[in-house]
């Protein structure tokens, strides 16, 4: 996955190409590599499950920075807010979407949401462009107000790190190609954007079909701020597996098709999820707990589309 990202951009920056079609192809391959790094390397590493060695996890987690995002922001957004509060509106930052997307029946509904099952995919494609430009800065500021990064000079240090890594990323991913590659600048910029369209579509689709699906729960806290049930039940009620029989697909997306197992055991490397899934499924059946799964990727995407359509039509959905 690292090679899929680094090798195409190295070829581009060496000025070895002169034609736009090869440029687009190399950026396309780089987009696949970016998605692979995001799903198969940094995700496990930042969870501390890529290796038993903490130092290895820390350095492999920096691959998030290598592809233009912030490992620190991701750790708060994903490890803390998403894994602790999946599908809880206002707490799970993965479903705290812009106003034009409605990912929860508990979120405010606007008239344009009736069309989101069509246009959401466009914004999925743009998600990593947003990520490497503005989203990290917006979220790191919001997280500071929420009480994170409140040690002495911690926020200032992290902002400096975010800026430095983004300068490094844009330098080798866009600026150097604009200087070195003998092709019109607008074509290079378009090819760079196409790389992110590939990455954004793949990453957003994989993460969204794990939680925004028919049948999953979207619980809300009571007047005391408490969620009914225990932690394990909550993880299983709000999460869906998909395409569990495809070993190659599971490798390509870093085991994220086993979302139930991942949410129950986020500190376990994803290569073990397939073997664990049988135990989890049997245990869920034994104790009458939900165990959501979609047999195929196509079926999962179709059901996600239906869920987006349903969320666009109704103000409330039974959970």
Short mmCIF file of N, CA and C in Angstrom, two decimals, residues 1-6 8-9 26-43 63-69 127-129 131-132 169 172-173 192-200 202-203 252:
data_model
loop_
_atom_site.label_atom_id
_atom_site.label_comp_id
_atom_site.label_asym_id
_atom_site.label_seq_id
_atom_site.Cartn_x
_atom_site.Cartn_y
_atom_site.Cartn_z
N UNK A 1 0.82 -1.21 0.00
CA UNK A 1 0.00 0.00 0.00
C UNK A 1 0.86 1.26 0.00
N UNK A 2 1.94 1.22 0.76
CA UNK A 2 2.87 2.35 0.73
C UNK A 2 3.46 2.54 -0.66
N UNK A 3 3.80 1.41 -1.30
CA UNK A 3 4.38 1.49 -2.64
C UNK A 3 3.37 2.03 -3.65
N UNK A 4 2.10 1.63 -3.50
CA UNK A 4 1.07 2.12 -4.42
C UNK A 4 0.93 3.64 -4.35
N UNK A 5 1.25 4.21 -3.20
CA UNK A 5 1.18 5.66 -3.05
C UNK A 5 2.50 6.33 -3.42
N UNK A 6 3.61 5.79 -2.92
CA UNK A 6 4.90 6.47 -3.06
C UNK A 6 5.49 6.32 -4.46
N UNK A 8 4.13 5.82 -7.63
CA UNK A 8 3.59 6.69 -8.69
C UNK A 8 3.98 8.15 -8.52
N UNK A 9 3.94 8.66 -7.27
CA UNK A 9 4.29 10.06 -7.06
C UNK A 9 5.79 10.30 -7.27
N UNK A 26 -1.14 7.42 -13.02
CA UNK A 26 -0.27 7.38 -11.84
C UNK A 26 -0.94 7.99 -10.62
N UNK A 27 -1.65 9.11 -10.82
CA UNK A 27 -2.38 9.70 -9.71
C UNK A 27 -3.52 8.78 -9.25
N UNK A 28 -4.14 8.10 -10.19
CA UNK A 28 -5.21 7.15 -9.85
C UNK A 28 -4.65 6.02 -8.96
N UNK A 29 -3.50 5.47 -9.36
CA UNK A 29 -2.86 4.43 -8.55
C UNK A 29 -2.48 4.98 -7.18
N UNK A 30 -1.99 6.23 -7.18
CA UNK A 30 -1.67 6.88 -5.91
C UNK A 30 -2.89 7.01 -5.01
N UNK A 31 -4.06 7.25 -5.61
CA UNK A 31 -5.30 7.33 -4.85
C UNK A 31 -5.66 6.01 -4.21
N UNK A 32 -5.43 4.92 -4.94
CA UNK A 32 -5.65 3.58 -4.35
C UNK A 32 -4.70 3.36 -3.18
N UNK A 33 -3.46 3.80 -3.35
CA UNK A 33 -2.49 3.66 -2.26
C UNK A 33 -2.85 4.49 -1.05
N UNK A 34 -3.34 5.71 -1.28
CA UNK A 34 -3.78 6.55 -0.16
C UNK A 34 -4.90 5.87 0.62
N UNK A 35 -5.86 5.31 -0.11
CA UNK A 35 -6.96 4.61 0.56
C UNK A 35 -6.45 3.40 1.32
N UNK A 36 -5.50 2.68 0.71
CA UNK A 36 -4.92 1.51 1.37
C UNK A 36 -4.17 1.87 2.64
N UNK A 37 -3.43 2.98 2.59
CA UNK A 37 -2.73 3.44 3.80
C UNK A 37 -3.73 3.81 4.88
N UNK A 38 -4.79 4.52 4.47
CA UNK A 38 -5.79 4.94 5.44
C UNK A 38 -6.51 3.78 6.10
N UNK A 39 -6.84 2.76 5.31
CA UNK A 39 -7.63 1.65 5.85
C UNK A 39 -6.77 0.52 6.41
N UNK A 40 -5.61 0.27 5.81
CA UNK A 40 -4.83 -0.91 6.16
C UNK A 40 -3.61 -0.68 7.01
N UNK A 41 -3.18 0.59 7.15
CA UNK A 41 -1.97 0.86 7.92
C UNK A 41 -2.26 1.80 9.09
N UNK A 42 -2.58 3.05 8.77
CA UNK A 42 -2.71 4.02 9.85
C UNK A 42 -3.87 3.68 10.78
N UNK A 43 -4.94 3.08 10.26
CA UNK A 43 -6.10 2.77 11.08
C UNK A 43 -5.73 1.81 12.21
N UNK A 63 1.83 7.57 8.95
CA UNK A 63 1.45 7.48 7.53
C UNK A 63 0.17 8.28 7.27
N UNK A 64 -0.62 8.51 8.32
CA UNK A 64 -1.78 9.40 8.19
C UNK A 64 -1.33 10.80 7.80
N UNK A 65 -0.25 11.26 8.44
CA UNK A 65 0.31 12.57 8.10
C UNK A 65 0.91 12.58 6.71
N UNK A 66 1.50 11.43 6.32
CA UNK A 66 2.12 11.33 5.01
C UNK A 66 1.12 11.56 3.88
N UNK A 67 -0.14 11.16 4.09
CA UNK A 67 -1.15 11.35 3.04
C UNK A 67 -1.95 12.64 3.24
N UNK A 68 -1.42 13.55 4.06
CA UNK A 68 -1.96 14.90 4.14
C UNK A 68 -2.92 15.18 5.27
N UNK A 69 -3.18 14.21 6.14
CA UNK A 69 -4.11 14.41 7.25
C UNK A 69 -3.34 14.41 8.57
N UNK A 127 -14.42 14.06 0.09
CA UNK A 127 -14.15 14.06 1.53
C UNK A 127 -12.68 14.22 1.87
N UNK A 128 -11.77 13.58 1.13
CA UNK A 128 -10.36 13.69 1.50
C UNK A 128 -9.75 15.01 1.03
N UNK A 129 -10.32 15.61 -0.03
CA UNK A 129 -9.89 16.96 -0.41
C UNK A 129 -10.18 17.91 0.74
N UNK A 131 -10.48 17.01 3.78
CA UNK A 131 -9.65 16.56 4.90
C UNK A 131 -8.27 17.22 4.88
N UNK A 132 -7.63 17.23 3.72
CA UNK A 132 -6.25 17.71 3.65
C UNK A 132 -6.16 19.22 3.49
N UNK A 169 3.17 17.42 2.43
CA UNK A 169 2.29 16.65 1.53
C UNK A 169 2.03 17.40 0.23
N UNK A 172 5.15 17.50 -2.28
CA UNK A 172 5.48 16.38 -3.17
C UNK A 172 4.29 15.88 -3.97
N UNK A 173 3.05 16.16 -3.50
CA UNK A 173 1.88 15.66 -4.21
C UNK A 173 1.38 16.60 -5.29
N UNK A 192 -4.42 15.62 -9.81
CA UNK A 192 -4.28 15.57 -8.34
C UNK A 192 -5.65 15.44 -7.68
N UNK A 193 -6.61 16.21 -8.14
CA UNK A 193 -7.97 16.13 -7.59
C UNK A 193 -8.57 14.76 -7.86
N UNK A 194 -8.30 14.21 -9.04
CA UNK A 194 -8.84 12.88 -9.36
C UNK A 194 -8.30 11.82 -8.40
N UNK A 195 -7.05 11.97 -7.96
CA UNK A 195 -6.49 11.05 -6.98
C UNK A 195 -7.33 11.08 -5.70
N UNK A 196 -7.72 12.26 -5.28
CA UNK A 196 -8.52 12.38 -4.07
C UNK A 196 -9.96 11.91 -4.28
N UNK A 197 -10.46 12.04 -5.47
CA UNK A 197 -11.81 11.52 -5.73
C UNK A 197 -11.84 10.01 -5.53
N UNK A 198 -10.79 9.35 -5.99
CA UNK A 198 -10.68 7.89 -5.81
C UNK A 198 -10.59 7.55 -4.33
N UNK A 199 -9.67 8.23 -3.62
CA UNK A 199 -9.48 7.95 -2.20
C UNK A 199 -10.73 8.25 -1.40
N UNK A 200 -11.33 9.41 -1.64
CA UNK A 200 -12.51 9.82 -0.89
C UNK A 200 -13.67 8.86 -1.08
N UNK A 202 -13.56 5.63 -1.95
CA UNK A 202 -13.29 4.33 -1.34
C UNK A 202 -13.39 4.39 0.19
N UNK A 203 -12.73 5.36 0.79
CA UNK A 203 -12.72 5.44 2.25
C UNK A 203 -14.10 5.76 2.79
N UNK A 252 -7.64 -5.83 1.26
CA UNK A 252 -7.55 -4.53 0.58
C UNK A 252 -8.04 -3.39 1.46
#
